PDB file of C-alpha atoms and ligand atoms in Angstrom:
ATOM      1  CA  UNK A   1      53.203 118.521  61.504  1.00  0.00           C
ATOM      2  CA  UNK A   2      55.052 115.457  62.785  1.00  0.00           C
ATOM      3  CA  UNK A   3      58.505 116.910  61.965  1.00  0.00           C
ATOM      4  CA  UNK A   4      57.813 119.728  64.489  1.00  0.00           C
ATOM      5  CA  UNK A   5      57.288 117.084  67.105  1.00  0.00           C
ATOM      6  CA  UNK A   6      60.451 115.241  66.114  1.00  0.00           C
ATOM      7  CA  UNK A   7      62.368 118.506  66.558  1.00  0.00           C
ATOM      8  CA  UNK A   8      61.026 118.831  70.114  1.00  0.00           C
ATOM      9  CA  UNK A   9      62.129 115.282  70.897  1.00  0.00           C
ATOM     10  CA  UNK A  10      58.804 113.498  70.494  1.00  0.00           C
ATOM     11  CA  UNK A  11      59.144 110.320  68.465  1.00  0.00           C
ATOM     12  CA  UNK A  12      56.615 109.013  65.998  1.00  0.00           C
ATOM     13  CA  UNK A  13      55.399 106.501  68.591  1.00  0.00           C
ATOM     14  CA  UNK A  14      54.154 109.245  70.924  1.00  0.00           C
ATOM     15  CA  UNK A  15      50.831 111.059  70.619  1.00  0.00           C
ATOM     16  CA  UNK A  16      50.551 114.023  68.307  1.00  0.00           C
ATOM     17  CA  UNK A  17      50.754 117.340  70.188  1.00  0.00           C
ATOM     18  CA  UNK A  18      50.493 119.807  67.387  1.00  0.00           C
ATOM     19  CA  UNK A  19      47.061 120.854  66.058  1.00  0.00           C
ATOM     20  CA  UNK A  20      46.256 123.899  63.981  1.00  0.00           C
ATOM     21  CA  UNK A  21      42.990 124.628  65.788  1.00  0.00           C
ATOM     22  CA  UNK A  22      41.173 122.885  68.604  1.00  0.00           C
ATOM     23  CA  UNK A  23      42.037 119.197  69.049  1.00  0.00           C
ATOM     24  CA  UNK A  24      40.115 116.578  67.080  1.00  0.00           C
ATOM     25  CA  UNK A  25      39.041 115.202  70.485  1.00  0.00           C
ATOM     26  CA  UNK A  26      37.511 118.553  71.389  1.00  0.00           C
ATOM     27  CA  UNK A  27      35.855 118.843  67.989  1.00  0.00           C
ATOM     28  CA  UNK A  28      34.139 115.496  68.572  1.00  0.00           C
ATOM     29  CA  UNK A  29      33.487 115.406  72.332  1.00  0.00           C
ATOM     30  CA  UNK A  30      33.035 119.117  73.031  1.00  0.00           C
ATOM     31  CA  UNK A  31      34.548 118.545  76.445  1.00  0.00           C
ATOM     32  CA  UNK A  32      35.194 122.271  76.826  1.00  0.00           C
ATOM     33  CA  UNK A  33      31.440 122.943  76.462  1.00  0.00           C
ATOM     34  CA  UNK A  34      30.485 120.014  78.662  1.00  0.00           C
ATOM     35  CA  UNK A  35      32.844 120.890  81.526  1.00  0.00           C
ATOM     36  CA  UNK A  36      31.766 124.522  81.619  1.00  0.00           C
ATOM     37  CA  UNK A  37      28.061 123.870  82.045  1.00  0.00           C
ATOM     38  CA  UNK A  38      28.341 123.692  85.856  1.00  0.00           C
ATOM     39  CA  UNK A  39      26.845 127.001  86.945  1.00  0.00           C
ATOM     40  CA  UNK A  40      26.675 126.640  90.714  1.00  0.00           C
ATOM     41  CA  UNK A  41      24.060 128.542  92.688  1.00  0.00           C
ATOM     42  CA  UNK A  42      25.586 128.325  96.171  1.00  0.00           C
ATOM     43  CA  UNK A  43      28.993 128.354  97.869  1.00  0.00           C
ATOM     44  CA  UNK A  44      28.413 124.865  99.228  1.00  0.00           C
ATOM     45  CA  UNK A  45      31.173 122.463  98.087  1.00  0.00           C
ATOM     46  CA  UNK A  46      28.593 119.627  97.910  1.00  0.00           C
ATOM     47  CA  UNK A  47      26.487 121.318  95.227  1.00  0.00           C
ATOM     48  CA  UNK A  48      28.930 120.384  92.433  1.00  0.00           C
ATOM     49  CA  UNK A  49      28.335 116.640  92.691  1.00  0.00           C
ATOM     50  CA  UNK A  50      24.567 117.198  92.949  1.00  0.00           C
ATOM     51  CA  UNK A  51      24.520 119.209  89.730  1.00  0.00           C
ATOM     52  CA  UNK A  52      26.918 116.962  87.822  1.00  0.00           C
ATOM     53  CA  UNK A  53      25.100 113.770  88.880  1.00  0.00           C
ATOM     54  CA  UNK A  54      21.882 115.321  87.590  1.00  0.00           C
ATOM     55  CA  UNK A  55      23.590 116.251  84.318  1.00  0.00           C
ATOM     56  CA  UNK A  56      25.122 112.770  84.008  1.00  0.00           C
ATOM     57  CA  UNK A  57      21.672 111.237  84.506  1.00  0.00           C
ATOM     58  CA  UNK A  58      20.239 113.529  81.814  1.00  0.00           C
ATOM     59  CA  UNK A  59      22.925 112.234  79.437  1.00  0.00           C
ATOM     60  CA  UNK A  60      22.081 108.622  80.272  1.00  0.00           C
ATOM     61  CA  UNK A  61      18.363 109.370  79.748  1.00  0.00           C
ATOM     62  CA  UNK A  62      19.338 110.720  76.314  1.00  0.00           C
ATOM     63  CA  UNK A  63      21.306 107.591  75.385  1.00  0.00           C
ATOM     64  CA  UNK A  64      18.552 105.278  76.645  1.00  0.00           C
ATOM     65  CA  UNK A  65      15.846 107.132  74.697  1.00  0.00           C
ATOM     66  CA  UNK A  66      18.075 106.776  71.630  1.00  0.00           C
ATOM     67  CA  UNK A  67      18.403 102.999  72.161  1.00  0.00           C
ATOM     68  CA  UNK A  68      14.664 102.551  72.689  1.00  0.00           C
ATOM     69  CA  UNK A  69      13.888 104.616  69.583  1.00  0.00           C
ATOM     70  CA  UNK A  70      16.311 102.409  67.636  1.00  0.00           C
ATOM     71  CA  UNK A  71      14.575  99.337  69.076  1.00  0.00           C
ATOM     72  CA  UNK A  72      11.066 100.658  68.299  1.00  0.00           C
ATOM     73  CA  UNK A  73      12.024 101.383  64.690  1.00  0.00           C
ATOM     74  CA  UNK A  74      13.631  97.954  64.260  1.00  0.00           C
ATOM     75  CA  UNK A  75      10.541  96.229  65.687  1.00  0.00           C
ATOM     76  CA  UNK A  76       8.341  98.184  63.260  1.00  0.00           C
ATOM     77  CA  UNK A  77      10.502  96.729  60.469  1.00  0.00           C
ATOM     78  CA  UNK A  78      10.387  93.183  61.909  1.00  0.00           C
ATOM     79  CA  UNK A  79      14.139  93.312  62.595  1.00  0.00           C
ATOM     80  CA  UNK A  80      13.970  91.664  66.019  1.00  0.00           C
ATOM     81  CA  UNK A  81      17.748  90.998  66.384  1.00  0.00           C
ATOM     82  CA  UNK A  82      18.517  94.705  65.784  1.00  0.00           C
ATOM     83  CA  UNK A  83      15.923  95.636  68.418  1.00  0.00           C
ATOM     84  CA  UNK A  84      17.384  93.084  70.839  1.00  0.00           C
ATOM     85  CA  UNK A  85      20.882  94.543  70.436  1.00  0.00           C
ATOM     86  CA  UNK A  86      19.615  98.062  71.204  1.00  0.00           C
ATOM     87  CA  UNK A  87      17.572  96.865  74.189  1.00  0.00           C
ATOM     88  CA  UNK A  88      20.543  94.922  75.571  1.00  0.00           C
ATOM     89  CA  UNK A  89      22.758  98.003  75.256  1.00  0.00           C
ATOM     90  CA  UNK A  90      20.095  99.937  77.152  1.00  0.00           C
ATOM     91  CA  UNK A  91      20.290  97.406  80.025  1.00  0.00           C
ATOM     92  CA  UNK A  92      23.990  98.147  80.584  1.00  0.00           C
ATOM     93  CA  UNK A  93      23.226 101.876  80.307  1.00  0.00           C
ATOM     94  CA  UNK A  94      20.381 101.620  82.827  1.00  0.00           C
ATOM     95  CA  UNK A  95      22.801  99.880  85.193  1.00  0.00           C
ATOM     96  CA  UNK A  96      25.295 102.730  84.752  1.00  0.00           C
ATOM     97  CA  UNK A  97      22.473 105.254  85.247  1.00  0.00           C
ATOM     98  CA  UNK A  98      21.425 103.535  88.454  1.00  0.00           C
ATOM     99  CA  UNK A  99      25.033 103.333  89.681  1.00  0.00           C
ATOM    100  CA  UNK A 100      25.229 107.110  89.384  1.00  0.00           C
ATOM    101  CA  UNK A 101      22.954 107.387  92.435  1.00  0.00           C
ATOM    102  CA  UNK A 102      25.946 106.410  94.612  1.00  0.00           C
ATOM    103  CA  UNK A 103      27.341 109.928  95.189  1.00  0.00           C
ATOM    104  CA  UNK A 104      23.882 111.222  96.262  1.00  0.00           C
ATOM    105  CA  UNK A 105      22.491 108.177  98.009  1.00  0.00           C
ATOM    106  CA  UNK A 106      23.606 109.133 101.533  1.00  0.00           C
ATOM    107  CA  UNK A 107      22.955 112.888 101.600  1.00  0.00           C
ATOM    108  CA  UNK A 108      21.962 114.100 105.059  1.00  0.00           C
ATOM    109  CA  UNK A 109      19.205 116.728 105.439  1.00  0.00           C
ATOM    110  CA  UNK A 110      21.801 119.293 106.571  1.00  0.00           C
ATOM    111  CA  UNK A 111      23.990 118.632 103.513  1.00  0.00           C
ATOM    112  CA  UNK A 112      21.029 118.864 101.146  1.00  0.00           C
ATOM    113  CA  UNK A 113      19.754 122.012 102.890  1.00  0.00           C
ATOM    114  CA  UNK A 114      23.090 123.722 102.150  1.00  0.00           C
ATOM    115  CA  UNK A 115      22.068 124.249  98.524  1.00  0.00           C
ATOM    116  CA  UNK A 116      18.408 123.207  98.400  1.00  0.00           C
ATOM    117  CA  UNK A 117      17.032 126.753  98.598  1.00  0.00           C
ATOM    118  CA  UNK A 118      19.307 127.702  95.680  1.00  0.00           C
ATOM    119  CA  UNK A 119      17.333 125.263  93.494  1.00  0.00           C
ATOM    120  CA  UNK A 120      14.222 127.443  93.809  1.00  0.00           C
ATOM    121  CA  UNK A 121      11.324 125.616  92.202  1.00  0.00           C
ATOM    122  CA  UNK A 122      13.694 123.521  90.078  1.00  0.00           C
ATOM    123  CA  UNK A 123      12.915 119.789  90.236  1.00  0.00           C
ATOM    124  CA  UNK A 124      13.704 116.645  88.266  1.00  0.00           C
ATOM    125  CA  UNK A 125       9.963 116.511  87.710  1.00  0.00           C
ATOM    126  CA  UNK A 126      10.650 119.092  84.993  1.00  0.00           C
ATOM    127  CA  UNK A 127      13.090 116.769  83.167  1.00  0.00           C
ATOM    128  CA  UNK A 128      11.817 116.484  79.594  1.00  0.00           C
ATOM    129  CA  UNK A 129      14.194 113.600  78.761  1.00  0.00           C
ATOM    130  CA  UNK A 130      12.910 111.558  81.709  1.00  0.00           C
ATOM    131  CA  UNK A 131       9.394 112.222  80.405  1.00  0.00           C
ATOM    132  CA  UNK A 132      10.471 110.971  76.957  1.00  0.00           C
ATOM    133  CA  UNK A 133      11.627 107.758  78.661  1.00  0.00           C
ATOM    134  CA  UNK A 134       8.274 107.359  80.385  1.00  0.00           C
ATOM    135  CA  UNK A 135       6.421 108.020  77.117  1.00  0.00           C
ATOM    136  CA  UNK A 136       8.524 105.332  75.375  1.00  0.00           C
ATOM    137  CA  UNK A 137       7.482 102.913  78.123  1.00  0.00           C
ATOM    138  CA  UNK A 138       3.796 103.657  77.435  1.00  0.00           C
ATOM    139  CA  UNK A 139       3.279 106.046  80.342  1.00  0.00           C
ATOM    140  CA  UNK A 140       1.865 108.897  78.242  1.00  0.00           C
ATOM    141  CA  UNK A 141       0.344 112.051  79.681  1.00  0.00           C
ATOM    142  CA  UNK A 142      -0.456 115.253  77.787  1.00  0.00           C
ATOM    143  CA  UNK A 143      -0.330 117.278  80.995  1.00  0.00           C
ATOM    144  CA  UNK A 144       3.394 116.504  81.286  1.00  0.00           C
ATOM    145  CA  UNK A 145       3.917 118.814  78.287  1.00  0.00           C
ATOM    146  CA  UNK A 146       2.590 121.833  80.178  1.00  0.00           C
ATOM    147  CA  UNK A 147       5.816 122.687  82.091  1.00  0.00           C
ATOM    148  CA  UNK A 148       7.665 122.870  78.751  1.00  0.00           C
ATOM    149  CA  UNK A 149       5.431 125.418  76.996  1.00  0.00           C
ATOM    150  CA  UNK A 150       8.195 128.010  77.278  1.00  0.00           C
ATOM    151  CA  UNK A 151      10.822 125.826  75.526  1.00  0.00           C
ATOM    152  CA  UNK A 152       9.722 125.281  71.896  1.00  0.00           C
ATOM    153  CA  UNK A 153      12.261 122.606  70.898  1.00  0.00           C
ATOM    154  CA  UNK A 154      11.735 120.505  74.010  1.00  0.00           C
ATOM    155  CA  UNK A 155       7.970 120.920  73.772  1.00  0.00           C
ATOM    156  CA  UNK A 156       7.921 119.881  70.105  1.00  0.00           C
ATOM    157  CA  UNK A 157      10.033 116.778  70.794  1.00  0.00           C
ATOM    158  CA  UNK A 158       7.797 115.747  73.686  1.00  0.00           C
ATOM    159  CA  UNK A 159       4.630 116.381  71.702  1.00  0.00           C
ATOM    160  CA  UNK A 160       5.936 114.202  68.866  1.00  0.00           C
ATOM    161  CA  UNK A 161       6.776 111.446  71.370  1.00  0.00           C
ATOM    162  CA  UNK A 162       3.304 111.742  72.910  1.00  0.00           C
ATOM    163  CA  UNK A 163       1.624 110.894  69.608  1.00  0.00           C
ATOM    164  CA  UNK A 164       4.074 108.230  68.434  1.00  0.00           C
ATOM    165  CA  UNK A 165       3.739 104.532  69.254  1.00  0.00           C
ATOM    166  CA  UNK A 166       5.690 103.712  72.396  1.00  0.00           C
ATOM    167  CA  UNK A 167       8.261 100.937  72.504  1.00  0.00           C
ATOM    168  CA  UNK A 168       5.580  98.710  74.046  1.00  0.00           C
ATOM    169  CA  UNK A 169       3.054  99.609  71.312  1.00  0.00           C
ATOM    170  CA  UNK A 170       5.611  98.444  68.732  1.00  0.00           C
ATOM    171  CA  UNK A 171       6.168  95.213  70.668  1.00  0.00           C
ATOM    172  CA  UNK A 172       2.414  94.483  70.745  1.00  0.00           C
ATOM    173  CA  UNK A 173       2.056  95.245  67.027  1.00  0.00           C
ATOM    174  CA  UNK A 174       4.885  92.808  66.330  1.00  0.00           C
ATOM    175  CA  UNK A 175       3.181  90.126  68.444  1.00  0.00           C
ATOM    176  CA  UNK A 176      -0.003  90.663  66.412  1.00  0.00           C
ATOM    177  CA  UNK A 177       1.894  90.344  63.118  1.00  0.00           C
ATOM    178  CA  UNK A 178       3.375  87.103  64.435  1.00  0.00           C
ATOM    179  CA  UNK A 179      -0.102  85.651  64.807  1.00  0.00           C
ATOM    180  CA  UNK A 180      -0.800  86.297  68.478  1.00  0.00           C
ATOM    181  CA  UNK A 181      -4.301  87.491  69.442  1.00  0.00           C
ATOM    182  CA  UNK A 182      -3.565  91.073  70.507  1.00  0.00           C
ATOM    183  CA  UNK A 183      -6.998  92.748  70.489  1.00  0.00           C
ATOM    184  CA  UNK A 184      -7.806  95.461  67.955  1.00  0.00           C
ATOM    185  CA  UNK A 185      -8.764  97.816  70.790  1.00  0.00           C
ATOM    186  CA  UNK A 186      -5.111  97.700  71.934  1.00  0.00           C
ATOM    187  CA  UNK A 187      -3.638  97.975  68.426  1.00  0.00           C
ATOM    188  CA  UNK A 188      -5.878 100.916  67.494  1.00  0.00           C
ATOM    189  CA  UNK A 189      -5.669 102.661  70.836  1.00  0.00           C
ATOM    190  CA  UNK A 190      -5.269 106.433  71.163  1.00  0.00           C
ATOM    191  CA  UNK A 191      -1.476 106.579  71.354  1.00  0.00           C
ATOM    192  CA  UNK A 192      -1.447 109.832  73.291  1.00  0.00           C
ATOM    193  CA  UNK A 193      -3.129 108.130  76.267  1.00  0.00           C
ATOM    194  CA  UNK A 194      -1.428 106.108  79.005  1.00  0.00           C
ATOM    195  CA  UNK A 195      -1.290 102.420  78.106  1.00  0.00           C
ATOM    196  CA  UNK A 196      -3.770 100.506  80.257  1.00  0.00           C
ATOM    197  CA  UNK A 197      -3.151  96.799  80.970  1.00  0.00           C
ATOM    198  CA  UNK A 198      -5.289  94.379  78.980  1.00  0.00           C
ATOM    199  CA  UNK A 199      -6.316  90.829  80.037  1.00  0.00           C
ATOM    200  CA  UNK A 200      -5.958  89.628  76.431  1.00  0.00           C
ATOM    201  CA  UNK A 201      -2.389  90.952  76.236  1.00  0.00           C
ATOM    202  CA  UNK A 202      -1.658  89.246  79.549  1.00  0.00           C
ATOM    203  CA  UNK A 203      -2.969  86.004  77.974  1.00  0.00           C
ATOM    204  CA  UNK A 204      -0.654  86.517  74.970  1.00  0.00           C
ATOM    205  CA  UNK A 205       2.414  86.805  77.237  1.00  0.00           C
ATOM    206  CA  UNK A 206       1.176  83.800  79.267  1.00  0.00           C
ATOM    207  CA  UNK A 207       1.059  81.761  76.061  1.00  0.00           C
ATOM    208  CA  UNK A 208       4.563  82.886  75.022  1.00  0.00           C
ATOM    209  CA  UNK A 209       5.992  82.133  78.463  1.00  0.00           C
ATOM    210  CA  UNK A 210       4.252  78.751  78.767  1.00  0.00           C
ATOM    211  CA  UNK A 211       6.013  77.607  75.588  1.00  0.00           C
ATOM    212  CA  UNK A 212       9.372  79.437  75.411  1.00  0.00           C
ATOM    213  CA  UNK A 213      10.485  77.345  72.416  1.00  0.00           C
ATOM    214  CA  UNK A 214       7.353  78.120  70.378  1.00  0.00           C
ATOM    215  CA  UNK A 215       8.536  81.577  69.270  1.00  0.00           C
ATOM    216  CA  UNK A 216      11.888  81.782  71.090  1.00  0.00           C
ATOM    217  CA  UNK A 217      12.824  85.259  69.840  1.00  0.00           C
ATOM    218  CA  UNK A 218       9.561  86.693  71.227  1.00  0.00           C
ATOM    219  CA  UNK A 219      10.134  84.963  74.556  1.00  0.00           C
ATOM    220  CA  UNK A 220      13.646  86.474  74.685  1.00  0.00           C
ATOM    221  CA  UNK A 221      12.152  89.868  73.801  1.00  0.00           C
ATOM    222  CA  UNK A 222       9.748  89.491  76.748  1.00  0.00           C
ATOM    223  CA  UNK A 223      12.667  88.797  79.076  1.00  0.00           C
ATOM    224  CA  UNK A 224      14.776  91.747  77.902  1.00  0.00           C
ATOM    225  CA  UNK A 225      11.726  94.019  78.347  1.00  0.00           C
ATOM    226  CA  UNK A 226      11.288  92.606  81.847  1.00  0.00           C
ATOM    227  CA  UNK A 227      14.928  93.518  82.545  1.00  0.00           C
ATOM    228  CA  UNK A 228      14.248  97.072  81.303  1.00  0.00           C
ATOM    229  CA  UNK A 229      11.166  97.290  83.524  1.00  0.00           C
ATOM    230  CA  UNK A 230      13.071  96.052  86.561  1.00  0.00           C
ATOM    231  CA  UNK A 231      15.922  98.530  86.086  1.00  0.00           C
ATOM    232  CA  UNK A 232      13.520 101.465  85.632  1.00  0.00           C
ATOM    233  CA  UNK A 233      11.745 100.376  88.813  1.00  0.00           C
ATOM    234  CA  UNK A 234      15.127 100.286  90.576  1.00  0.00           C
ATOM    235  CA  UNK A 235      15.918 103.839  89.426  1.00  0.00           C
ATOM    236  CA  UNK A 236      12.597 105.039  90.850  1.00  0.00           C
ATOM    237  CA  UNK A 237      13.198 103.244  94.136  1.00  0.00           C
ATOM    238  CA  UNK A 238      16.789 104.465  94.510  1.00  0.00           C
ATOM    239  CA  UNK A 239      15.501 107.997  93.878  1.00  0.00           C
ATOM    240  CA  UNK A 240      12.783 107.486  96.463  1.00  0.00           C
ATOM    241  CA  UNK A 241      15.176 106.236  99.149  1.00  0.00           C
ATOM    242  CA  UNK A 242      17.752 108.981  98.432  1.00  0.00           C
ATOM    243  CA  UNK A 243      14.952 111.541  98.721  1.00  0.00           C
ATOM    244  CA  UNK A 244      13.671 110.088 101.970  1.00  0.00           C
ATOM    245  CA  UNK A 245      17.212 110.266 103.428  1.00  0.00           C
ATOM    246  CA  UNK A 246      17.839 113.812 102.197  1.00  0.00           C
ATOM    247  CA  UNK A 247      14.551 115.481 103.102  1.00  0.00           C
ATOM    248  CA  UNK A 248      12.229 113.162 105.007  1.00  0.00           C
ATOM    249  CA  UNK A 249       8.564 114.083 104.497  1.00  0.00           C
ATOM    250  CA  UNK A 250       9.110 117.702 103.413  1.00  0.00           C
ATOM    251  CA  UNK A 251       7.378 118.937 100.275  1.00  0.00           C
ATOM    252  CA  UNK A 252       9.393 118.837  97.025  1.00  0.00           C
ATOM    253  CA  UNK A 253      10.990 121.848  95.312  1.00  0.00           C
ATOM    254  CA  UNK A 254       8.680 121.010  92.390  1.00  0.00           C
ATOM    255  CA  UNK A 255       5.622 121.497  94.614  1.00  0.00           C
ATOM    256  CA  UNK A 256       4.606 117.871  95.169  1.00  0.00           C
ATOM    257  CA  UNK A 257       4.029 116.217  98.553  1.00  0.00           C
ATOM    258  CA  UNK A 258       7.553 114.776  98.164  1.00  0.00           C
ATOM    259  CA  UNK A 259       8.178 111.222  99.308  1.00  0.00           C
ATOM    260  CA  UNK A 260       4.491 110.164  99.425  1.00  0.00           C
ATOM    261  CA  UNK A 261       4.096 111.376  95.824  1.00  0.00           C
ATOM    262  CA  UNK A 262       7.261 109.543  94.736  1.00  0.00           C
ATOM    263  CA  UNK A 263       6.058 106.372  96.477  1.00  0.00           C
ATOM    264  CA  UNK A 264       2.983 106.341  94.260  1.00  0.00           C
ATOM    265  CA  UNK A 265       5.126 106.915  91.165  1.00  0.00           C
ATOM    266  CA  UNK A 266       7.469 104.078  92.160  1.00  0.00           C
ATOM    267  CA  UNK A 267       4.533 101.678  92.454  1.00  0.00           C
ATOM    268  CA  UNK A 268       3.747 101.964  88.747  1.00  0.00           C
ATOM    269  CA  UNK A 269       4.574  98.790  86.876  1.00  0.00           C
ATOM    270  CA  UNK A 270       6.477  99.105  83.607  1.00  0.00           C
ATOM    271  CA  UNK A 271       5.040  96.735  80.957  1.00  0.00           C
ATOM    272  CA  UNK A 272       2.388  95.510  83.437  1.00  0.00           C
ATOM    273  CA  UNK A 273       1.259  92.340  81.674  1.00  0.00           C
ATOM    274  CA  UNK A 274       4.814  91.001  81.574  1.00  0.00           C
ATOM    275  CA  UNK A 275       4.603  90.848  85.370  1.00  0.00           C
ATOM    276  CA  UNK A 276       1.012  89.679  85.857  1.00  0.00           C
ATOM    277  CA  UNK A 277       1.266  86.949  83.182  1.00  0.00           C
ATOM    278  CA  UNK A 278       3.807  85.149  85.382  1.00  0.00           C
ATOM    279  CA  UNK A 279       1.048  84.127  87.803  1.00  0.00           C
ATOM    280  CA  UNK A 280      -0.638  82.086  85.062  1.00  0.00           C
ATOM    281  CA  UNK A 281       2.295  80.216  83.496  1.00  0.00           C
TER     282      UNK A 281
HETATM  283  C1  HEM B 301      18.904 113.381  96.612  1.00  0.00           C
HETATM  284  C2  HEM B 301      18.559 114.341  95.823  1.00  0.00           C
HETATM  285  C3  HEM B 301      17.170 114.433  95.283  1.00  0.00           C
HETATM  286  C4  HEM B 301      16.022 114.730  95.955  1.00  0.00           C
HETATM  287  C5  HEM B 301      15.880 115.042  97.437  1.00  0.00           C
HETATM  288  C6  HEM B 301      14.948 114.704  94.992  1.00  0.00           C
HETATM  289  C7  HEM B 301      13.626 114.973  95.274  1.00  0.00           C
HETATM  290  C8  HEM B 301      12.577 114.873  94.400  1.00  0.00           C
HETATM  291  C9  HEM B 301      11.183 115.114  94.707  1.00  0.00           C
HETATM  292  C10 HEM B 301      10.651 115.506  96.076  1.00  0.00           C
HETATM  293  C11 HEM B 301      10.483 114.907  93.585  1.00  0.00           C
HETATM  294  C12 HEM B 301       8.971 115.058  93.421  1.00  0.00           C
HETATM  295  C13 HEM B 301       8.620 116.303  92.633  1.00  0.00           C
HETATM  296  C14 HEM B 301       8.861 117.555  93.424  1.00  0.00           C
HETATM  297  O1  HEM B 301       7.975 117.973  94.172  1.00  0.00           O
HETATM  298  O2  HEM B 301       9.955 118.119  93.297  1.00  0.00           O
HETATM  299  C15 HEM B 301      11.411 114.528  92.544  1.00  0.00           C
HETATM  300  C16 HEM B 301      11.048 114.204  91.268  1.00  0.00           C
HETATM  301  C17 HEM B 301      11.937 113.818  90.292  1.00  0.00           C
HETATM  302  N1  HEM B 301      13.320 113.807  90.395  1.00  0.00           N
HETATM  303 FE1  HEM B 301      14.381 114.064  92.084  1.00  0.00          FE
HETATM  304  N2  HEM B 301      15.463 114.365  93.762  1.00  0.00           N
HETATM  305  C18 HEM B 301      16.801 114.201  93.891  1.00  0.00           C
HETATM  306  C19 HEM B 301      17.701 113.898  92.907  1.00  0.00           C
HETATM  307  C20 HEM B 301      17.361 113.719  91.587  1.00  0.00           C
HETATM  308  C21 HEM B 301      18.305 113.499  90.532  1.00  0.00           C
HETATM  309  C22 HEM B 301      19.822 113.453  90.654  1.00  0.00           C
HETATM  310  C23 HEM B 301      17.586 113.337  89.396  1.00  0.00           C
HETATM  311  C24 HEM B 301      18.190 113.101  88.040  1.00  0.00           C
HETATM  312  C25 HEM B 301      17.750 113.704  86.943  1.00  0.00           C
HETATM  313  C26 HEM B 301      16.186 113.455  89.735  1.00  0.00           C
HETATM  314  C27 HEM B 301      15.133 113.321  88.854  1.00  0.00           C
HETATM  315  C28 HEM B 301      13.816 113.398  89.196  1.00  0.00           C
HETATM  316  C29 HEM B 301      12.740 113.116  88.283  1.00  0.00           C
HETATM  317  C30 HEM B 301      12.861 112.632  86.850  1.00  0.00           C
HETATM  318  C31 HEM B 301      11.555 113.358  88.971  1.00  0.00           C
HETATM  319  C32 HEM B 301      10.132 113.148  88.438  1.00  0.00           C
HETATM  320  C33 HEM B 301       9.683 111.725  88.761  1.00  0.00           C
HETATM  321  C34 HEM B 301       8.310 111.384  88.206  1.00  0.00           C
HETATM  322  O3  HEM B 301       7.766 112.160  87.421  1.00  0.00           O
HETATM  323  O4  HEM B 301       7.804 110.306  88.549  1.00  0.00           O
HETATM  324  N3  HEM B 301      16.095 113.665  91.076  1.00  0.00           N
HETATM  325  N4  HEM B 301      12.684 114.517  93.063  1.00  0.00           N
END
């Protein structure tokens, strides 16, 4: 193939131009698929960035779920450094996810109205990958499967995630294996239910934080989880503020009360005991 390029003047130090089929880049990245998934519903020029930002966020959700699943598996196998690497990657990814609010953060009501009606009842509330993230964080809810009854693959993946230990469940099991008094009621909990904060778990984190050098890897794990929690909280708050700017107190396309509903969601603490334990150290 390279001699054809030489004949056209391209030297061996220039990129290859000649491929029998699609390019190896395309075969790997599927850019042609990815860049033709933007099916706009209005003539408004501002709809494109709304749709693509949503798609970009879905991709980041997918990567982050992958990292947290890697971390959960590594914790189950007592491979704390492998889990730490995955969690640290997820911090940079959460930052990139949060930065992708920028193009939507200053939408005016008139701009949003230009394509809002075209969304019908569509809402991020129906994002299955976001729900997987919440499940990994311990925020389980069987009712969140209901919107996905019509999509068998998505429903099956969410149902599996509902019944699996969350990232936080794996952390607490690890702490128990490392000799910390995590109560049996927490270790044997019904995994399909939302994780409820426990005073004994708070005491375990207090102990770890009071003596950071006692089990330094577990203290570092606590801090990286706190970073995850903070960045998830920031995503929820950036979403809340963008929504308040774009639509004030109107009801959501998904049927909720809108901003007041999102305010309640943004108040939820990720890994609650990691925050409350700080008052006792
Ligand atoms: C500025 C544009 C946006 C507005 C005005 C907006 C508005 C809303 C509203 C009102 C809700 C509550 C549910 C409902 O009634 O619809 C909601 C939920 C949600 N939105 Fe957005 N949204 C925006 C952009 C996005 C983007 C780009 C994403 C990225 C995927 C997204 C993801 C979500 C998710 C995951 C929920 C569910 C949150 C939860 O369950 O706690 N939103 N949005």
